[in-house]
Amino acid sequence: MKRINNKKARKRYKPPTMDDVAELAGVARSTVSNAINDTAPVSKEVKERIFKVIEELQYKPNNLARGLRSNRTQLIGLIIPDINNPFYSEISKGIEKYMNQKGFSVVLCNTDYDLAQEKKYLDKLIQVNVDGLIFITGEQDLNLIAEIHEKSNTRIVFTDRSNSFNNDIPIITIDHKKAMKDMTKYLIELGHKNIAYISEPTSMKTLRDRLEGYKEAFRETGISINNSLILIESVLQTNKIKRGYEITSNFLAQSPLIPTAIITTSDLLAIGAIKAIREKGYRVPDDMSVTGFDDIETASYICPGLTTIKQPLSKMGTLSAKVLVELINGNPVEEKQIILEHQLIARESTCRVKQK
Amino acid sequence: MKRINNKKARKRYKPPTMDDVAELAGVARSTVSNAINDTAPVSKEVKERIFKVIEELQYKPNNLARGLRSNRTQLIGLIIPDINNPFYSEISKGIEKYMNQKGFSVVLCNTDYDLAQEKKYLDKLIQVNVDGLIFITGEQDLNLIAEIHEKSNTRIVFTDRSNSFNNDIPIITIDHKKAMKDMTKYLIELGHKNIAYISEPTSMKTLRDRLEGYKEAFRETGISINNSLILIESVLQTNKIKRGYEITSNFLAQSPLIPTAIITTSDLLAIGAIKAIREKGYRVPDDMSVTGFDDIETASYICPGLTTIKQPLSKMGTLSAKVLVELINGNPVEEKQIILEHQLIARESTCRVKQK
DNA sequence: ATGAAAGCGCTAACAT
DNA sequence: ATGTTAGCGCTTTCAT
């Protein structure tokens, strides 16, 4: 409203209201409402008359008014770190698709892993009166979540990760510890002993779990762990590929011990790592095997195809959405923790260790 | 509302309203409104009192009520084909970021290139009372758009593409014809003559323009075009990499003439193409150069690095958002067509043609 | 500078 | 089965 002085003001088109429909159909407004929402029986003839008028007028209920009255906006919030990361975009796509089918609209919130942003979005979404929200993040402020959970109309579902399972917010994820254990054992079975581990920050529970899985695999096979091969990022950030490249580059440049395999905690990290490895003159997988995590689409198309852990991303999205809709509809959700199956996908980026 | 029979009904927390604030501050509701929105002068003392109460009560204005009254929801719609495609997700990220800064929330709509879905989303967004929307699509129903433009409160901005420039809807894009001409000439200068062209459907104007650029490059350099090397997809679809792989695979299997270079209309297509080329036993770029389009992040990390046309994706998003906000604020937008600069990025997937 | 009052378009409780 | 009525929480005249 800063400038009203643009002469070409848009002609204010007034869309038809429920009153218009009621009048033209010769019934009361509440009858129209009942006809539309099936909230009370309406005779067949009246119904027909009403829907004819609706068709003629191209009447569309005003969601704002509806929401104000009924406390239901058919809006849900989606808080994710980075929509430009295929891991999140694929989950998001699943969520959006399901929600759209169920008549909800999805408000997208991109945090760039910033805790302050998360808080701001949380506030914003409440103010938008979303019926619920799906939260994918590592660094949640649990107090804040609890407060929201209690003080607003908003239902919450976590996807992929949560820092604690001690509340009753549903979470859809996989068994990260098991997954990484599978991967590590797979490499060990290929004869690898010096296996580097490049991880995003273990401030996130999923990543703590994975590290645990890595270690457990060593323990169970009786191979000793070399801590100098474990590299943990300290800060969450968006440019995963670049970070994978940098970490690996630095590591290879200074480590006295060159591993025969590198495990990373995401496909993007792995893509960066492979580039760094090659630049140092090593071949993948002949000199060094590399593994990713997630199984994003590109993982199977890059060269060499990336050995990785497949997370059912789309399904995770769909399920999260489904659970949230149940919650919104007031249906009880028995299973608070939904743990989906992962799968080790062996491609060309890993091979049996060569004679040393 | 299907089942009310879950006993564990949530305790209905009632957030404070503007009336609560007014009462506690000992002023009229309208004064609170004026204080918050700066819509009329309010004395300093009263203002302080009001904001103190707001802080205490943790009062947040209800957007629904606000929107119902003022016809402003601070919601905008984003209609895109595929959030899981880095091209769109990067633009989307730019849009979301800018909009968030400006106090808007973004409603995400993913069409999967389906025209019917686009229509549904358009309706839905109007019903949600978005203040405006950004539309990225090839197959828009122009009548529908015109209708919306006229009959709703909704402002529209196109990003990347539009089938016609004959209306006054702003569009943010690059010069696709020029871009593809640049790329083609670049290959010609490297000595290539038999350059295949793999394109997504030319039902989209941007892709018609690019094809035109390809042809013009040949014309201007006096090299004859071989139509059997031009392959146009007939249907828009999401799985670009897979399609790139299939098209290239089929083409190489049956074409009597094997080109020394392949131009594709997107990086994803190129990634698929490279895989197919290798499977047929050719090397990239030694036997066959390959080019992409867009310059998504992975383009520089795959092996070989992909020669491509850089589109300023993030900027396109930001600018689209900016224009839309101007429109919403009633500010005149002089420049309806914003054509941004592209850039040819030469990487390792192309090289000088070898002696034949 | 502040207050009173109307009403945005709808749902829901109640009455008929 | 249908109508009447009272708000939901806010912005926006219009008075004062």
XYZ file of C-alpha atoms (C1' of nucleotides) in Angstrom:
744
model
C 0.000 0.000 0.000
C 2.991 2.217 -0.240
C 1.959 3.934 -3.370
C -1.621 4.361 -4.302
C -0.669 6.821 -6.958
C -0.504 4.385 -9.803
C -3.476 5.420 -11.832
C -4.002 2.029 -13.410
C -5.692 0.651 -10.312
C -6.983 -2.860 -10.831
C -10.698 -3.075 -11.073
C -11.732 -4.734 -7.879
C -13.523 -7.862 -8.878
C -15.788 -9.095 -6.150
C -16.134 -12.849 -6.133
C -19.550 -14.276 -5.293
C -20.194 -15.129 -1.649
C -22.247 -17.798 -0.031
C -24.970 -15.234 0.486
C -25.168 -14.696 -3.255
C -25.611 -18.395 -3.764
C -28.232 -18.620 -1.024
C -30.231 -15.757 -2.429
C -30.204 -17.024 -5.994
C -31.105 -20.513 -4.879
C -33.781 -19.141 -2.615
C -32.492 -20.790 0.544
C -30.747 -19.795 3.737
C -27.014 -19.387 3.880
C -26.668 -22.197 6.368
C -28.376 -24.560 3.986
C -25.831 -23.755 1.350
C -23.113 -24.358 3.900
C -24.662 -27.675 4.840
C -24.994 -28.682 1.236
C -21.376 -27.916 0.524
C -19.899 -29.429 3.622
C -22.290 -32.321 4.153
C -22.646 -31.191 7.687
C -26.390 -31.674 7.855
C -28.910 -33.379 5.573
C -30.193 -31.302 2.673
C -32.975 -32.495 0.391
C -32.012 -33.665 -3.024
C -33.913 -30.969 -4.901
C -32.522 -28.137 -2.843
C -29.061 -29.552 -3.175
C -29.392 -29.641 -6.930
C -30.628 -26.109 -7.033
C -27.766 -24.929 -4.902
C -25.094 -26.682 -6.922
C -26.556 -25.334 -10.117
C -26.236 -21.809 -8.809
C -22.740 -22.540 -7.559
C -21.809 -23.718 -11.014
C -23.344 -20.676 -12.664
C -21.742 -18.212 -10.316
C -18.467 -20.120 -10.244
C -18.730 -19.797 -6.528
C -15.719 -20.816 -4.470
C -15.853 -20.775 -0.680
C -13.501 -18.278 0.891
C -10.946 -20.204 2.880
C -10.136 -17.263 5.049
C -13.634 -16.876 6.338
C -13.981 -20.592 6.655
C -10.768 -20.851 8.607
C -11.561 -17.966 10.855
C -14.779 -19.599 11.846
C -13.815 -23.247 11.947
C -10.176 -23.127 12.990
C -9.234 -25.218 10.000
C -7.207 -23.685 7.220
C -6.299 -26.741 5.175
C -2.797 -25.384 5.283
C 0.180 -27.309 6.579
C 3.725 -26.129 7.116
C 6.822 -27.892 5.871
C 10.060 -26.889 7.560
C 13.174 -28.265 5.882
C 16.833 -27.288 5.784
C 17.386 -27.078 2.038
C 14.926 -27.591 -0.772
C 17.812 -27.625 -3.211
C 19.176 -30.795 -1.663
C 17.674 -33.820 -3.444
C 17.270 -35.624 -0.159
C 14.836 -33.012 1.077
C 13.242 -32.213 -2.234
C 12.294 -35.807 -2.795
C 10.728 -36.088 0.630
C 9.021 -32.760 0.088
C 7.603 -33.909 -3.177
C 6.051 -36.917 -1.510
C 4.569 -34.732 1.178
C 3.167 -32.176 -1.217
C 1.617 -34.812 -3.403
C -0.178 -36.539 -0.572
C -1.313 -33.322 1.007
C -2.651 -32.012 -2.259
C -4.704 -35.159 -2.679
C -6.152 -34.655 0.751
C -7.080 -31.060 0.028
C -4.293 -29.410 1.951
C -1.840 -26.817 0.735
C 1.784 -26.866 1.767
C 3.642 -23.811 3.000
C 7.319 -24.208 2.254
C 9.915 -23.050 4.802
C 13.605 -23.349 4.006
C 15.878 -22.901 7.007
C 19.392 -23.432 5.607
C 20.076 -25.329 8.835
C 19.683 -22.142 10.813
C 18.144 -22.581 14.230
C 17.047 -18.960 14.418
C 15.228 -19.386 11.126
C 13.499 -22.468 12.420
C 12.111 -20.505 15.303
C 10.965 -17.701 13.074
C 9.234 -20.122 10.745
C 7.569 -21.880 13.606
C 6.108 -18.583 14.741
C 5.153 -17.638 11.251
C 3.374 -20.889 10.598
C 1.370 -20.590 13.755
C 0.370 -17.137 12.734
C -0.683 -18.464 9.335
C -2.834 -20.875 11.318
C -1.584 -24.025 9.709
C -3.464 -27.111 10.765
C -0.217 -28.944 11.283
C 3.384 -29.100 10.305
C 6.126 -31.440 9.247
C 9.523 -30.726 10.606
C 12.768 -32.040 9.199
C 15.690 -30.790 11.166
C 18.441 -31.764 13.466
C 18.843 -28.911 15.799
C 15.320 -28.429 17.010
C 14.689 -26.398 20.075
C 12.742 -28.945 22.038
C 11.331 -26.448 24.477
C 9.968 -24.463 21.630
C 8.423 -27.508 20.034
C 6.821 -28.502 23.281
C 5.401 -25.048 23.662
C 3.947 -25.089 20.205
C 2.607 -28.502 20.673
C 0.786 -27.332 23.726
C -0.132 -23.775 22.993
C -1.321 -23.927 19.443
C -3.744 -25.755 17.323
C -0.814 -27.192 15.441
C -0.029 -30.855 15.141
C 3.549 -31.838 14.450
C 5.277 -34.717 12.743
C 9.029 -35.212 12.514
C 10.603 -36.750 9.470
C 14.014 -38.378 9.342
C 15.242 -37.102 12.627
C 14.547 -35.943 16.098
C 16.846 -35.289 18.975
C 14.692 -37.134 21.386
C 11.996 -39.713 21.398
C 10.735 -38.778 24.805
C 7.688 -36.913 23.685
C 4.685 -38.032 21.753
C 5.448 -36.382 18.454
C 5.421 -38.999 15.711
C 8.614 -39.569 13.774
C 9.168 -41.294 10.457
C 12.718 -42.488 9.865
C 14.972 -45.473 9.211
C 17.342 -47.369 11.477
C 20.429 -45.271 10.911
C 22.701 -47.292 13.154
C 21.812 -50.521 11.470
C 22.180 -48.941 8.048
C 25.687 -47.721 8.673
C 26.632 -50.973 10.294
C 25.489 -52.777 7.175
C 27.595 -50.522 5.027
C 30.688 -50.824 7.154
C 30.428 -54.581 7.332
C 29.977 -54.702 3.599
C 33.303 -52.925 3.146
C 35.004 -55.063 5.747
C 33.830 -58.132 3.928
C 35.432 -56.748 0.800
C 38.693 -56.857 2.687
C 38.937 -53.230 3.743
C 40.472 -52.453 7.100
C 41.434 -48.812 6.884
C 38.088 -47.262 6.282
C 37.811 -43.508 6.675
C 34.528 -42.059 7.875
C 33.425 -38.608 6.809
C 30.383 -37.388 8.653
C 28.179 -34.391 8.998
C 27.860 -33.065 12.562
C 26.999 -35.582 15.212
C 24.913 -32.993 16.960
C 22.193 -34.692 14.980
C 20.940 -37.910 16.470
C 20.773 -39.723 13.165
C 24.441 -39.052 12.637
C 25.382 -40.125 16.120
C 23.516 -43.334 15.435
C 25.348 -43.873 12.187
C 28.732 -43.339 13.771
C 27.746 -45.851 16.384
C 26.870 -48.295 13.618
C 30.245 -47.773 12.007
C 32.028 -48.463 15.258
C 29.900 -51.431 16.111
C 30.752 -53.053 12.813
C 34.417 -52.839 13.667
C 33.866 -54.131 17.143
C 31.829 -57.069 15.975
C 34.411 -58.072 13.395
C 37.314 -57.589 15.752
C 39.050 -54.968 13.674
C 40.526 -52.034 15.516
C 39.218 -48.566 14.848
C 41.639 -45.858 13.831
C 40.285 -42.625 15.194
C 42.416 -40.522 12.902
C 40.281 -41.813 10.049
C 37.086 -40.462 11.564
C 36.343 -36.965 10.344
C 33.335 -35.147 11.748
C 32.103 -31.841 10.365
C 31.409 -29.335 13.085
C 28.742 -27.217 11.427
C 25.670 -28.094 9.399
C 25.642 -26.369 6.081
C 24.066 -26.481 2.681
C 26.889 -26.942 0.201
C 27.427 -30.615 0.872
C 29.265 -31.450 -2.334
C 31.762 -28.704 -1.812
C 32.327 -29.712 1.777
C 32.830 -33.326 0.797
C 35.438 -32.173 -1.655
C 37.225 -29.953 0.819
C 37.263 -32.367 3.720
C 38.530 -35.203 1.583
C 41.089 -33.013 -0.087
C 42.523 -31.844 3.198
C 42.429 -35.256 4.690
C 44.292 -36.910 1.820
C 46.853 -34.140 1.773
C 47.867 -34.515 5.372
C 46.986 -37.968 6.598
C 49.951 -40.288 7.105
C 47.623 -43.218 6.593
C 45.764 -43.477 3.274
C 42.640 -45.594 3.605
C 41.411 -48.073 1.022
C 37.839 -46.981 1.480
C 35.903 -43.889 2.523
C 32.446 -43.954 3.992
C 30.486 -40.731 3.852
C 27.157 -39.890 5.414
C 25.501 -38.591 2.286
C 25.620 -39.035 -1.454
C 26.422 -35.395 -1.953
C 29.394 -35.629 0.361
C 30.501 -38.700 -1.589
C 30.282 -36.910 -4.926
C 32.563 -34.211 -3.599
C 34.877 -36.780 -2.070
C 35.247 -38.667 -5.340
C 36.309 -35.527 -7.113
C 38.947 -34.834 -4.467
C 40.208 -38.406 -4.545
C 40.694 -38.275 -8.284
C 42.472 -34.997 -8.131
C 44.995 -36.580 -5.794
C 45.616 -39.184 -8.444
C 43.748 -42.100 -6.920
C 41.225 -44.148 -8.836
C 37.750 -44.956 -7.554
C 37.185 -47.731 -6.715
C 40.502 -49.410 -7.626
C 42.597 -47.403 -5.194
C 39.829 -46.260 -2.953
C 36.239 -47.354 -2.525
C 33.673 -44.676 -1.692
C 30.181 -44.965 -0.296
C 27.315 -42.535 0.065
C 24.063 -42.471 1.955
C 20.472 -41.708 0.884
C 20.465 -42.954 -2.713
C 19.418 -39.794 -4.439
C 18.665 -40.174 -8.113
C 22.051 -39.002 -9.360
C 23.800 -41.661 -7.282
C 23.107 -44.239 -9.956
C 24.064 -42.017 -12.871
C 27.377 -40.599 -11.848
C 30.486 -42.481 -12.788
C 31.236 -44.701 -11.044
C 27.738 -45.511 -9.829
C 27.669 -44.850 -6.116
C 27.360 -47.597 -3.544
C 24.969 -46.238 -0.962
C 22.182 -46.817 1.510
C 18.782 -46.317 -0.020
C 16.376 -44.406 2.122
C 12.748 -44.612 0.966
C 12.540 -40.856 0.561
C 9.302 -40.550 -1.278
C 7.638 -42.995 1.063
C 8.996 -41.135 4.069
C 7.326 -38.024 2.738
C 4.046 -39.665 1.974
C 3.904 -41.415 5.320
C 4.740 -38.268 7.239
C 1.943 -36.503 5.458
C -0.422 -39.338 6.117
C 0.312 -39.393 9.807
C -0.125 -35.653 10.032
C -3.494 -35.811 8.320
C -4.621 -38.460 10.776
C -3.502 -36.265 13.622
C -5.337 -33.282 12.187
C -8.476 -35.320 11.764
C -8.278 -36.229 15.407
C -7.608 -39.873 14.718
C -5.345 -41.626 17.172
C -1.906 -42.573 15.886
C -0.734 -45.660 17.713
C 2.701 -46.016 16.202
C 4.681 -42.943 17.184
C 7.953 -44.147 15.733
C 7.728 -45.451 12.223
C 11.000 -47.080 11.198
C 11.138 -47.819 7.493
C 13.399 -50.308 5.728
C 16.670 -49.200 4.243
C 18.634 -51.047 1.604
C 22.295 -51.316 0.721
C 22.750 -50.622 -2.978
C 26.096 -51.858 -4.244
C 27.302 -50.103 -7.355
C 30.670 -49.494 -8.952
C 32.215 -47.096 -6.460
C 33.246 -49.956 -4.195
C 35.294 -53.082 -4.860
C 37.344 -55.725 -3.123
C 40.534 -54.327 -1.700
C 43.564 -54.902 -3.924
C 46.639 -56.732 -2.656
C 48.558 -54.369 -0.454
C -13.885 -34.107 12.032
C -14.567 -37.676 11.150
C -14.122 -39.059 14.587
C -14.737 -37.038 17.650
C -14.715 -40.184 19.722
C -11.084 -40.046 20.666
C -11.292 -39.304 24.315
C -7.900 -37.658 24.506
C -9.184 -34.415 23.080
C -6.544 -31.704 22.982
C -7.081 -28.985 25.483
C -8.154 -26.072 23.372
C -5.662 -23.364 24.030
C -7.040 -19.981 23.176
C -4.408 -17.583 21.940
C -4.762 -13.970 23.046
C -6.676 -11.681 20.712
C -6.325 -8.049 19.927
C -9.198 -7.395 22.313
C -7.214 -8.940 25.116
C -4.340 -6.625 24.359
C -6.619 -3.614 24.144
C -8.285 -4.357 27.433
C -5.050 -4.933 29.317
C -3.505 -1.810 27.845
C -6.646 0.136 28.573
C -7.184 1.322 25.021
C -9.545 0.625 22.163
C -8.978 -2.255 19.801
C -8.526 0.080 16.881
C -5.707 1.816 18.666
C -3.905 -1.463 19.076
C -4.419 -2.107 15.409
C -3.058 1.298 14.541
C -0.068 0.809 16.778
C 0.779 -2.516 15.210
C 0.239 -1.543 11.617
C 1.352 2.064 11.725
C -1.857 2.945 10.011
C -2.580 6.022 12.147
C -0.530 7.995 14.631
C -0.460 6.633 18.159
C 1.153 8.526 21.028
C 4.442 7.249 22.258
C 3.252 6.370 25.737
C 0.248 4.447 24.532
C 2.369 2.650 22.015
C 4.786 1.578 24.693
C 2.001 0.355 26.881
C 0.523 -1.635 24.048
C 3.775 -3.265 23.033
C 4.499 -4.178 26.609
C 1.210 -5.999 26.846
C 1.823 -7.648 23.488
C 5.134 -8.900 24.744
C 3.635 -10.174 27.975
C 0.767 -11.902 26.313
C 2.915 -13.133 23.458
C 0.210 -11.789 21.255
C 0.372 -12.634 17.569
C -2.146 -11.169 15.125
C -4.355 -13.758 13.515
C -3.614 -13.777 9.812
C -6.952 -15.263 8.940
C -8.925 -12.470 10.481
C -6.544 -9.940 9.106
C -6.808 -11.380 5.635
C -10.547 -11.648 5.730
C -10.803 -7.989 6.520
C -8.004 -6.557 4.462
C -7.827 -8.872 1.482
C -4.158 -9.501 2.111
C -2.978 -12.889 3.229
C 0.779 -12.523 2.902
C 0.616 -15.819 1.082
C 1.923 -16.368 -2.404
C 1.640 -19.441 -4.603
C 4.498 -21.135 -6.394
C 3.522 -23.439 -9.223
C 6.384 -25.527 -10.586
C 6.669 -28.786 -12.495
C 9.043 -30.694 -10.242
C 10.586 -29.641 -6.963
C 12.887 -32.626 -7.173
C 14.574 -31.203 -10.258
C 17.514 -29.008 -9.220
C 16.622 -26.457 -11.833
C 13.314 -25.756 -10.147
C 14.439 -26.283 -6.624
C 17.176 -23.711 -6.947
C 14.792 -21.153 -8.368
C 12.294 -22.047 -5.683
C 14.841 -21.563 -2.998
C 15.563 -18.071 -4.239
C 11.890 -17.271 -4.308
C 11.208 -18.611 -0.866
C 14.123 -16.781 0.625
C 13.122 -13.418 -0.757
C 9.478 -13.886 0.082
C 10.285 -14.873 3.623
C 12.320 -11.714 4.062
C 9.385 -9.693 2.861
C 7.010 -11.363 5.266
C 5.270 -13.636 2.785
C 4.804 -17.357 3.007
C 5.100 -19.583 -0.024
C 2.557 -22.241 -0.918
C 4.268 -24.964 -2.911
C 2.458 -26.571 -5.845
C 4.114 -29.374 -7.786
C 2.448 -30.184 -11.106
C 4.631 -32.948 -12.584
C 4.119 -31.155 -15.906
C 0.439 -31.981 -15.802
C -1.825 -29.330 -17.281
C -4.836 -30.581 -15.368
C -2.900 -30.219 -12.152
C -1.912 -26.690 -13.052
C -5.554 -25.757 -13.378
C -6.440 -27.382 -10.110
C -3.638 -25.589 -8.330
C -4.611 -22.295 -9.832
C -8.113 -22.712 -8.458
C -6.803 -23.865 -5.151
C -4.484 -20.922 -4.780
C -7.215 -18.466 -5.522
C -9.325 -20.105 -2.907
C -6.456 -19.851 -0.453
C -6.521 -16.145 -1.283
C -2.891 -15.856 -2.181
C -1.799 -12.297 -2.822
C 0.020 -13.419 -5.937
C 1.672 -16.305 -7.631
C 4.752 -17.321 -9.535
C 4.219 -19.692 -12.356
C 6.911 -21.813 -13.972
C 5.497 -23.948 -16.685
C 5.433 -24.564 -20.358
C 1.965 -25.628 -21.147
C -0.050 -22.891 -19.520
C -3.640 -22.463 -20.438
C -3.531 -18.841 -21.446
C -7.268 -18.358 -21.264
C -7.256 -19.573 -17.751
C -4.418 -17.279 -16.809
C -6.161 -14.330 -18.343
C -9.279 -15.161 -16.394
C -7.401 -15.375 -13.156
C -5.564 -12.241 -13.884
C -8.820 -10.482 -14.321
C -11.178 -12.131 -11.914
C -9.099 -12.490 -8.838
C -7.022 -10.461 -6.535
C -4.060 -12.468 -7.683
C -0.987 -11.013 -9.362
C 1.071 -13.297 -11.542
C 4.691 -13.513 -12.563
C 6.145 -16.028 -14.990
C 9.613 -17.419 -14.496
C 11.747 -19.009 -17.181
C 9.027 -19.412 -19.734
C 5.797 -18.296 -21.176
C 4.057 -19.271 -24.347
C 3.302 -15.745 -25.292
C 4.485 -12.298 -24.514
C 1.297 -10.656 -25.676
C -0.115 -9.941 -22.271
C 1.185 -7.828 -19.477
C 2.288 -10.554 -17.134
C 5.943 -10.038 -16.234
C 8.403 -12.734 -17.180
C 11.916 -13.370 -15.926
C 14.059 -15.465 -18.230
C 17.227 -15.634 -20.318
C 17.769 -15.401 -24.072
C 17.388 -19.063 -24.879
C 17.996 -18.714 -28.588
C 21.205 -16.822 -28.087
C 22.337 -19.256 -25.423
C 21.930 -22.286 -27.625
C 23.497 -20.487 -30.538
C 26.517 -19.774 -28.349
C 26.780 -23.397 -27.401
C 26.441 -24.677 -30.944
C 28.986 -22.253 -32.287
C 31.342 -23.229 -29.523
C 31.188 -26.837 -30.688
C 31.506 -25.871 -34.313
C 34.596 -23.909 -33.471
C 35.999 -27.032 -31.861
C 35.707 -28.632 -35.263
C 32.465 -30.515 -34.782
C 30.147 -30.844 -37.749
C 27.910 -33.735 -36.882
C 26.278 -32.424 -33.758
C 23.242 -34.258 -32.472
C 20.585 -32.282 -30.647
C 18.485 -33.879 -27.943
C 15.636 -31.697 -26.787
C 12.686 -31.725 -24.538
C 9.355 -30.941 -26.219
C 9.274 -27.862 -28.400
C 5.744 -27.211 -27.267
C 7.556 -24.966 -24.850
C 8.621 -21.663 -26.239
C 12.014 -21.695 -24.573
C 12.799 -24.959 -26.309
C 11.584 -23.717 -29.667
C 13.879 -20.757 -29.185
C 16.818 -22.962 -28.359
C 16.277 -25.155 -31.391
C 16.180 -22.018 -33.465
C 19.502 -20.979 -31.936
C 21.015 -24.343 -32.796
C 19.905 -24.013 -36.404
C 20.967 -20.441 -36.705
C 24.473 -21.328 -35.602
C 24.703 -23.808 -38.452
C 23.281 -21.360 -40.947
C 25.629 -18.612 -39.918
C 28.673 -20.859 -40.194
C 27.565 -22.378 -43.456
C 27.424 -25.934 -42.204
C 24.488 -28.007 -43.311
C 22.063 -29.320 -40.748
C 21.373 -33.019 -40.618
C 17.805 -33.424 -39.463
C 18.282 -37.038 -38.521
C 20.493 -35.795 -35.712
C 17.727 -33.696 -34.173
C 15.765 -35.635 -31.590
C 12.793 -33.998 -29.929
C 10.962 -35.524 -26.997
C 7.215 -35.476 -27.467
C 6.062 -35.395 -23.876
C 7.212 -33.407 -20.874
C 8.076 -35.612 -17.964
C 9.910 -35.655 -14.695
C 12.537 -38.366 -14.985
C 14.931 -36.371 -17.142
C 18.059 -38.396 -16.472
C 16.357 -41.619 -17.398
C 14.948 -40.115 -20.561
C 18.324 -38.735 -21.554
C 19.729 -42.204 -21.141
C 16.984 -43.887 -23.145
C 16.905 -41.428 -26.006
C 20.653 -41.491 -26.422
C 20.789 -45.234 -26.112
C 18.194 -45.747 -28.817
C 19.707 -43.145 -31.025
C 23.220 -44.591 -30.898
C 21.893 -48.083 -31.466
C 20.118 -47.276 -34.673
C 21.613 -44.160 -36.224
C 23.742 -44.782 -39.308
C 25.597 -41.579 -38.537
C 27.432 -41.333 -35.235
C 27.956 -37.681 -34.237
C 31.091 -36.324 -32.632
C 29.079 -34.171 -30.255
C 25.684 -34.208 -28.588
C 23.916 -31.112 -27.400
C 21.159 -31.619 -24.867
C 18.683 -29.103 -23.473
C 19.319 -29.819 -19.822
C 22.074 -31.027 -17.537
C 19.937 -33.906 -16.368
C 19.397 -35.072 -19.912
C 23.154 -34.804 -20.442
C 23.933 -36.920 -17.394
C 21.693 -39.655 -18.747
C 23.182 -39.279 -22.212
C 26.732 -39.660 -20.938
C 25.864 -42.904 -19.252
C 24.341 -44.228 -22.463
C 27.319 -43.125 -24.544
C 29.730 -44.931 -22.283
C 27.709 -48.068 -22.307
C 28.010 -48.132 -26.076
C 31.761 -48.029 -25.659
C 32.421 -44.419 -26.564
C 34.474 -42.098 -24.418
C 33.359 -38.643 -23.350
C 34.699 -36.314 -24.587
C 37.342 -38.085 -26.706
C 34.879 -39.872 -28.941
C 31.901 -37.689 -28.264
C 31.513 -34.284 -26.666
C 28.368 -33.682 -24.608
C 26.794 -30.454 -23.431
C 24.083 -29.662 -20.947
C 21.990 -26.646 -20.116
C 21.208 -24.887 -16.809
C 24.393 -25.485 -14.854
C 22.941 -27.192 -11.846
C 25.362 -27.781 -9.014
C 26.182 -31.390 -9.911
C 27.228 -30.336 -13.415
C 30.630 -29.324 -12.120
C 31.122 -32.380 -9.944
C 30.284 -35.242 -12.221
C 33.035 -36.742 -14.281
C 33.746 -35.339 -16.758
C 32.663 -31.878 -15.655
C 29.794 -30.858 -17.855
C 30.068 -28.077 -20.399
C 26.824 -26.199 -20.122
C 24.948 -22.916 -20.219
C 24.709 -21.312 -16.836
C 21.315 -19.881 -16.038
C 21.300 -17.557 -13.025
C 18.775 -19.745 -11.235
C 18.899 -18.235 -7.809
C 18.744 -14.752 -9.238
C 15.831 -15.700 -11.442
C 13.994 -16.788 -8.346
C 14.843 -13.732 -6.346
C 13.938 -11.381 -9.144
C 10.646 -13.108 -9.814
C 9.788 -12.756 -6.181
C 10.825 -9.142 -6.158
C 8.686 -8.275 -9.140
C 5.728 -10.042 -7.625
C 6.078 -8.154 -4.378
C 6.147 -4.890 -6.302
C 3.016 -5.925 -8.113
C 1.320 -6.838 -4.876
C 2.268 -3.529 -3.336
C 0.655 -1.800 -6.261
C 3.905 -0.451 -7.573
C 4.190 -0.178 -11.327
C 6.573 -2.605 -12.989
C 7.960 -0.984 -16.111
C 10.037 -3.803 -17.420
C 7.689 -6.668 -18.204
C 10.314 -8.881 -19.771
C 13.442 -9.267 -17.743
C 16.110 -11.072 -19.726
C 19.057 -12.105 -17.601
C 22.562 -12.967 -18.760
C 23.547 -16.543 -19.432
C 27.065 -17.861 -19.590
C 28.762 -20.685 -21.420
C 30.741 -22.772 -18.959
C 33.286 -24.947 -20.704
C 34.302 -27.998 -18.723
C 35.739 -31.404 -19.577
C 32.797 -32.977 -21.356
C 33.699 -31.230 -24.598
C 36.905 -31.132 -26.594
C 38.263 -30.443 -30.033
C 37.141 -33.050 -32.521
C 39.770 -35.736 -33.163
C 41.074 -36.445 -36.661
C 38.456 -38.375 -38.471
C -4.702 10.900 19.097
C -8.222 7.747 20.372
C -12.731 5.276 20.433
C -17.144 3.213 18.620
C -19.086 0.435 15.447
C -19.611 -1.991 11.199
C -18.638 -5.967 8.748
C -15.198 -9.205 5.862
C -17.561 -14.546 4.526
C -18.220 -18.166 6.753
C -19.662 -22.158 10.393
C -22.187 -23.835 14.163
C -25.577 -23.760 17.685
C -30.052 -23.458 18.068
C -34.815 -22.975 16.787
C -38.449 -24.277 13.922
C -34.967 -30.388 6.409
C -34.379 -25.584 6.603
C -33.889 -20.896 8.705
C -32.122 -17.527 12.276
C -28.513 -15.804 14.666
C -24.238 -15.113 16.788
C -19.800 -14.582 16.389
C -14.503 -15.993 14.621
C -10.416 -11.648 15.111
C -9.353 -8.305 12.676
C -9.243 -3.587 9.688
C -11.480 0.405 8.535
C -14.457 4.160 8.262
C -16.243 7.711 10.924
C -16.797 10.326 15.202
C -14.860 12.676 18.802
